[in-house]
mmCIF file of C-alpha atoms in Angstrom:
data_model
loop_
_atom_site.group_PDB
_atom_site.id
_atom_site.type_symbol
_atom_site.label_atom_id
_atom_site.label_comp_id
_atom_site.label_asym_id
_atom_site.label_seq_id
_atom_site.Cartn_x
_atom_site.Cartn_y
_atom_site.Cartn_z
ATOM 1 C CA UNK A 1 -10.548 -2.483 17.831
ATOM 2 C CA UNK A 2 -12.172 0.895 18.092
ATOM 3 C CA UNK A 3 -10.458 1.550 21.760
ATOM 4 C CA UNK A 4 -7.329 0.809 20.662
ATOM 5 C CA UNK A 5 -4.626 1.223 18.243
ATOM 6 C CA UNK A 6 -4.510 -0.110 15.061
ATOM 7 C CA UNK A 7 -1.875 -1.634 12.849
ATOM 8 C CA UNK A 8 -2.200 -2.236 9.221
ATOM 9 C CA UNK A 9 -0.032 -4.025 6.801
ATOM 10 C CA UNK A 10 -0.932 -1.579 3.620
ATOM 11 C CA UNK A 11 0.652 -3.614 0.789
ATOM 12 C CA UNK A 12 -0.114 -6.744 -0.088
ATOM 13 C CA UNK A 13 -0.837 -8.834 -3.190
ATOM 14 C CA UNK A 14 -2.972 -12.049 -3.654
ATOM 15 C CA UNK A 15 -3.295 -14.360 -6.887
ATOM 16 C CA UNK A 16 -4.987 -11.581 -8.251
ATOM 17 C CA UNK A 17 -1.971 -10.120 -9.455
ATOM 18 C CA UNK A 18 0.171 -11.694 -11.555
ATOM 19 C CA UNK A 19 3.037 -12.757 -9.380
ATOM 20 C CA UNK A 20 0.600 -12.959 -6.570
ATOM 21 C CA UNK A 21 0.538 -16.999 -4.590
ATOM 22 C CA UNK A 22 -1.471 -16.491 -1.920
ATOM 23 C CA UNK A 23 -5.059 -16.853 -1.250
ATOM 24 C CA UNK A 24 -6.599 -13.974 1.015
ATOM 25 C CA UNK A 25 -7.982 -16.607 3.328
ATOM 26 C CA UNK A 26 -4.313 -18.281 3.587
ATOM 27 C CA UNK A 27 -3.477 -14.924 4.721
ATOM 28 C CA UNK A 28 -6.153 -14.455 7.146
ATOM 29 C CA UNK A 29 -5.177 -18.166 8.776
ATOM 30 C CA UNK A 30 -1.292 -17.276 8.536
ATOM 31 C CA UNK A 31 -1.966 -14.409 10.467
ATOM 32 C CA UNK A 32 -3.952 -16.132 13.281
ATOM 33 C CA UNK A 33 -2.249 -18.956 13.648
ATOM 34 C CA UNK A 34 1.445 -16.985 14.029
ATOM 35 C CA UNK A 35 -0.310 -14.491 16.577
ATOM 36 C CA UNK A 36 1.053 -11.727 13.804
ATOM 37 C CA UNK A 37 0.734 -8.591 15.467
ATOM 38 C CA UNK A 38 -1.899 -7.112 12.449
ATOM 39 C CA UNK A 39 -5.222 -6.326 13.160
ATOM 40 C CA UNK A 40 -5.553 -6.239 9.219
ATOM 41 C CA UNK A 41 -4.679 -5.817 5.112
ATOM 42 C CA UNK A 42 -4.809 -3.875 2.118
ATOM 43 C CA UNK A 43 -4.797 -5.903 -1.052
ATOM 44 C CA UNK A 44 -3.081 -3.509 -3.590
ATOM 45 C CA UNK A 45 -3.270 -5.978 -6.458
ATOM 46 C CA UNK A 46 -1.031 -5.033 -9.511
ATOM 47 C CA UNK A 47 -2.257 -2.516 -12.166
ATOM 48 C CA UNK A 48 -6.080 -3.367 -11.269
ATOM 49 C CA UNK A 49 -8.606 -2.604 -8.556
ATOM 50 C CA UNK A 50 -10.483 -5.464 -7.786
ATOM 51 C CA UNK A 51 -14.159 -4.610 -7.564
ATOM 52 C CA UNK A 52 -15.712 -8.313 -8.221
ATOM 53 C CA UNK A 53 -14.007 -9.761 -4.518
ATOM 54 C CA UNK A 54 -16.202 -9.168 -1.399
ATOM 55 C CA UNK A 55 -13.781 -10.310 1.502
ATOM 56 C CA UNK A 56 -16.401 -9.636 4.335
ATOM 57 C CA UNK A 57 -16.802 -12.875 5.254
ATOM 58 C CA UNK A 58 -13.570 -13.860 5.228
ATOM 59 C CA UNK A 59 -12.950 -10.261 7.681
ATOM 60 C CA UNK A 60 -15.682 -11.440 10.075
ATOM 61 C CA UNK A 61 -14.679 -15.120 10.330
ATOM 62 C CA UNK A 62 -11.002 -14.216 10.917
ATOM 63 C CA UNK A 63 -11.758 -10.913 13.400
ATOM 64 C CA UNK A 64 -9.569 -8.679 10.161
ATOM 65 C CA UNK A 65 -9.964 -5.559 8.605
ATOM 66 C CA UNK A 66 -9.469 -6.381 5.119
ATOM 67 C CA UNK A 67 -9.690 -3.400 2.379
ATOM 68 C CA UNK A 68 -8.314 -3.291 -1.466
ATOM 69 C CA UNK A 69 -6.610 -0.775 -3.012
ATOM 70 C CA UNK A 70 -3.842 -0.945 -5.887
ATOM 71 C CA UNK A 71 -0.515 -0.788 -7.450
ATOM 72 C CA UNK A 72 -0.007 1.143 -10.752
ATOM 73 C CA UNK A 73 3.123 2.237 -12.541
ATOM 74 C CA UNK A 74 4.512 5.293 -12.937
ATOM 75 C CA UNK A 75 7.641 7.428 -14.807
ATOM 76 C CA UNK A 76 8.898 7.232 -11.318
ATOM 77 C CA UNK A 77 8.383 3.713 -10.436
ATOM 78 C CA UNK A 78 5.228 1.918 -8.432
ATOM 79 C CA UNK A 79 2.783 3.592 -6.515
ATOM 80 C CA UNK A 80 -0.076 2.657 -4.136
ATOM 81 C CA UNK A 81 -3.541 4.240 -4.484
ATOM 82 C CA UNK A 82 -5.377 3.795 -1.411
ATOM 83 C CA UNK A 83 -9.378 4.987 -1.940
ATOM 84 C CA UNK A 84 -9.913 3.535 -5.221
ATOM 85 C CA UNK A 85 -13.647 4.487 -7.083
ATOM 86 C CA UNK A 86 -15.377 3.907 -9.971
ATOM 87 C CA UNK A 87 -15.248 7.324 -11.145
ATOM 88 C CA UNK A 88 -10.931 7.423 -10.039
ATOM 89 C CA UNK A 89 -10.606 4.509 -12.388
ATOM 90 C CA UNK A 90 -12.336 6.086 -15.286
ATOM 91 C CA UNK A 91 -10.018 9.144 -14.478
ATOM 92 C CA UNK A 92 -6.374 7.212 -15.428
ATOM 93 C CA UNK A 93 -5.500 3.532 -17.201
ATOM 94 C CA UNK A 94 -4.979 1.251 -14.244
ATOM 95 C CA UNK A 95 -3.292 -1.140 -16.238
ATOM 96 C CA UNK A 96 -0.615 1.300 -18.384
ATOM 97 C CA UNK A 97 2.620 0.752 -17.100
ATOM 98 C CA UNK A 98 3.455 4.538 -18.054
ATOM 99 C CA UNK A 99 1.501 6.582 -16.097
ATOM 100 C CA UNK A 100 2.660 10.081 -14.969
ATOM 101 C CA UNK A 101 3.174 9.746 -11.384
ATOM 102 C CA UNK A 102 1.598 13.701 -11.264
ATOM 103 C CA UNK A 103 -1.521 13.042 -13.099
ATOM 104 C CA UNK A 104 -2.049 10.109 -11.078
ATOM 105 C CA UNK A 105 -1.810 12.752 -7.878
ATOM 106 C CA UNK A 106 -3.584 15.170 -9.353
ATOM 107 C CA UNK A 107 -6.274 12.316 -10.111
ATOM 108 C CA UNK A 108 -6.767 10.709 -6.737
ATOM 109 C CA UNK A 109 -6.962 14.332 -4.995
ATOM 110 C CA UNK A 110 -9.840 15.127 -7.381
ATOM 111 C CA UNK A 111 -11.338 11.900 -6.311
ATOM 112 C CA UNK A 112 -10.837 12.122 -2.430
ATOM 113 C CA UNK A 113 -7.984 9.174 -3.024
ATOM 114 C CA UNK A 114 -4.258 9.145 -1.706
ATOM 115 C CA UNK A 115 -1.519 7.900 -3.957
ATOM 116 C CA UNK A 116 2.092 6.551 -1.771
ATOM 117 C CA UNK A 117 4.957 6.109 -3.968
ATOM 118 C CA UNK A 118 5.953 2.490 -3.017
ATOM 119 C CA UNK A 119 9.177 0.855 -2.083
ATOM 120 C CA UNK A 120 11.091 3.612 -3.472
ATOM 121 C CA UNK A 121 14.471 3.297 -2.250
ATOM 122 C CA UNK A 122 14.091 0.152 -4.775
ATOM 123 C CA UNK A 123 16.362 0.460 -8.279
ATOM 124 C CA UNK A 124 14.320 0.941 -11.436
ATOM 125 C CA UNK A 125 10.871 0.711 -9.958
ATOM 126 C CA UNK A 126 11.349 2.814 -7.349
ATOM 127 C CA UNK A 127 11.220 6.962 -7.000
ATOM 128 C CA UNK A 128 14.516 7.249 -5.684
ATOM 129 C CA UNK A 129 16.185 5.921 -9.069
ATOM 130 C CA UNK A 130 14.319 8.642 -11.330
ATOM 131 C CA UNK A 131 14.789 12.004 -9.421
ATOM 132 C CA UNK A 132 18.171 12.628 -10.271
ATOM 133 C CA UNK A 133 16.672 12.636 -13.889
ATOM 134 C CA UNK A 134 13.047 13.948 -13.896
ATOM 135 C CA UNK A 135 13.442 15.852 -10.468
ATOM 136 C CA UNK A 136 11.312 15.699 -7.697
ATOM 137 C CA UNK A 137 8.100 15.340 -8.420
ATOM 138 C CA UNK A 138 5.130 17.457 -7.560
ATOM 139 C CA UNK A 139 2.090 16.580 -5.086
ATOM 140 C CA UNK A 140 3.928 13.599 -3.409
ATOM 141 C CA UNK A 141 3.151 14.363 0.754
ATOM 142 C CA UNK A 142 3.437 9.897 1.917
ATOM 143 C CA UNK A 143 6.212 7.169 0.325
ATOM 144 C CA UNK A 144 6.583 3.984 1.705
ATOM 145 C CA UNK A 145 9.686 4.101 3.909
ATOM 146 C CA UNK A 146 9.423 0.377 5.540
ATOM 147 C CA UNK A 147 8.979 -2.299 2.838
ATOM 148 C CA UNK A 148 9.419 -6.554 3.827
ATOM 149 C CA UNK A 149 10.358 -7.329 0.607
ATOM 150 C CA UNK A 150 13.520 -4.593 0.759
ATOM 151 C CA UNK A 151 16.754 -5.865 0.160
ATOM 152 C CA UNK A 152 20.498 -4.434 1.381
ATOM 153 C CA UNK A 153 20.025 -0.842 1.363
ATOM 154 C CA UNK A 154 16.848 -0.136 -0.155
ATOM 155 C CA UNK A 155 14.621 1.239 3.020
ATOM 156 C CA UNK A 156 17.726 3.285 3.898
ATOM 157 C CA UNK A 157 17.606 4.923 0.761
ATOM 158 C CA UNK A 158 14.010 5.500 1.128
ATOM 159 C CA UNK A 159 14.011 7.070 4.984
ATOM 160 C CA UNK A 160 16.795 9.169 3.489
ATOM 161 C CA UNK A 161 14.631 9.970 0.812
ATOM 162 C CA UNK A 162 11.736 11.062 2.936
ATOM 163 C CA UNK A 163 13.814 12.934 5.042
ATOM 164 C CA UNK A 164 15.400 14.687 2.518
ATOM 165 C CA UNK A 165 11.523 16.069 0.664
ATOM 166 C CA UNK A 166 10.051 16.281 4.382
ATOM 167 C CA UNK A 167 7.564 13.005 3.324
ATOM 168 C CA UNK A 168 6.209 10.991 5.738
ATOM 169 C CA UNK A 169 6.351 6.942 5.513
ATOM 170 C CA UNK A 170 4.100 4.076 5.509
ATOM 171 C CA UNK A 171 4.737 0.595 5.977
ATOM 172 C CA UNK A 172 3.615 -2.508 4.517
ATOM 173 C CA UNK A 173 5.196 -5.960 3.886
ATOM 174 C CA UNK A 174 4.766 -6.391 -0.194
ATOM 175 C CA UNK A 175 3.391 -9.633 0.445
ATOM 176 C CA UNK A 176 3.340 -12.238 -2.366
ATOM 177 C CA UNK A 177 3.236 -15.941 -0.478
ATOM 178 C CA UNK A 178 1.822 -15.980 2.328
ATOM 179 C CA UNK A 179 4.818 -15.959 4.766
ATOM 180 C CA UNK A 180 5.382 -12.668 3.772
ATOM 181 C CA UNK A 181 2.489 -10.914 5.278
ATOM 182 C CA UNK A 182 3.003 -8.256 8.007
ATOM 183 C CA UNK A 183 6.716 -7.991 7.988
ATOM 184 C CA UNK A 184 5.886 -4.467 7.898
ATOM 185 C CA UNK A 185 2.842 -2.201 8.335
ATOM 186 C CA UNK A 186 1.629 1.014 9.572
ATOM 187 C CA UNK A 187 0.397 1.770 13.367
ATOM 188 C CA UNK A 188 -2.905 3.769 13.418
ATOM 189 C CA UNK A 189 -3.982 5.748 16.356
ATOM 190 C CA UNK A 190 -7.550 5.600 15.865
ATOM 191 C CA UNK A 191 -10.233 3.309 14.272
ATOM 192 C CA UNK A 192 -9.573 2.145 10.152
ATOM 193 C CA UNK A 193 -12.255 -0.228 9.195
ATOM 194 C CA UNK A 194 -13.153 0.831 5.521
ATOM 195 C CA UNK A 195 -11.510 2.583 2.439
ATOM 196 C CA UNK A 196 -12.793 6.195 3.091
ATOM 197 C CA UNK A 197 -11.525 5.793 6.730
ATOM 198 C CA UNK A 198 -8.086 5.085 5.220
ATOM 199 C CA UNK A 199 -8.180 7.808 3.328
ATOM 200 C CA UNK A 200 -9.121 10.092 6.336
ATOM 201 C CA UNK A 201 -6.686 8.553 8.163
ATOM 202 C CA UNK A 202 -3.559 9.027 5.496
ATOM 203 C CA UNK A 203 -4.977 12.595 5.107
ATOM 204 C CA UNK A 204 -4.640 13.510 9.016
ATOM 205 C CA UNK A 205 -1.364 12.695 8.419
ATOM 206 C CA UNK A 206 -1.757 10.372 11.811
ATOM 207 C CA UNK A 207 0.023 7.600 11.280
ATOM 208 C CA UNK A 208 3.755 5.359 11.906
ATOM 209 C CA UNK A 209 5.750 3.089 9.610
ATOM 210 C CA UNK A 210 6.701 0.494 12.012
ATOM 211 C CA UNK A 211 8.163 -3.585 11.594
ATOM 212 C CA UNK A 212 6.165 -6.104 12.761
ATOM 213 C CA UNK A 213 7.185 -9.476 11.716
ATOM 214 C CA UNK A 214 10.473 -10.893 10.738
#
């Protein structure tokens, strides 16, 4: 994996979140045995971070990177944090479903952590629904332009969306059952194996929203 490049589905939800049915290692085994072209996950469980699961077996056995992150809620809809800490989680209420979308900016760039505005072409939890009433909001630089769970219109809306603020897009596949994972993901041209390498990684700004499988 380090000679080559490397695609990552960054959205993704197990039965740790509450609307979550799949088990990561049902992932891992959909993934294999459908040849999906993923060479790995990001668990972004729902208003949490999940610090108690240690999925490195489960990476080695299956050949996966596997890395958490999470999925909070914002005035402007959902957002993926990507580099979550200790001391980030002490910083902002994971689990308020209020949060202002620029505090939790502010927040993650104080703690070396990158927050992506998530399916946001999506009505009522998504960006592109709020603008017109709160305007656009300050610090975002990444949304998620290529969602698998988007219906009709929705990743339209949010390419137009990031075209419109100059943002560049991510893609992951929102999975919930197991099926869903790696309908979309993001193509990586160099080695991201841990958290902080994400981070990096979302920071060089080095990175393509791309469809994998349908």
């Amino acid at each position: 994996m380090e000679t080559r490049i490397v695609i990552l589905d960054l959205h993704a939800h197990s039965i740790k979140s509450d609307d979550g049915r799949a088990k990561v290692r049902n992932y891992c085994q959909w993934i294999r045995s459908r040849n999906i072209g993923i060479d790995g996950f990001v668990l972004t469980e729902h208003r949490q971070f999940d610090f108690e699961s240690d999925y490195s077996g489960l990476a080695e056995q299956f050949g996966l990177v596997i890395l958490k992150g999470s999925e909070v809620e914002t005035e402007y809809g959902h957002v993926l944090v990507f580099g979550v800490t200790e001391p980030l989680t002490r910083e902002f209420d994971f689990t308020s479903i209020g949060l202002s979308l620029e505090d939790v900016i502010e927040a993650c760039n104080r703690n070396d952590a990158v927050a992506v505005p998530c399916h946001p072409g999506r009505k009522r939890v998504g960006m592109s629904a709020h603008i017109d009433a709160l305007g656009a909001p300050k610090g975002v630089r990444i949304v998620e332009v290529r969602n698998g769970g988007s219906r009709g219109e929705e990743d339209d809306i949010a390419h137009r969306l990031a075209d419109r603020f100059d943002y560049l897009g991510i893609g992951g596949s929102d999975a919930h059952i197991v099926s869903q994972i790696g309908r979309c993901a993001t193509r990586f041209p160099n080695p991201v194996t841990t958290e902080a390498e994400l981070v990096r990684a979302l920071r060089a700004e080095e990175f393509e929203a791309i469809s994998v499988a349908g």
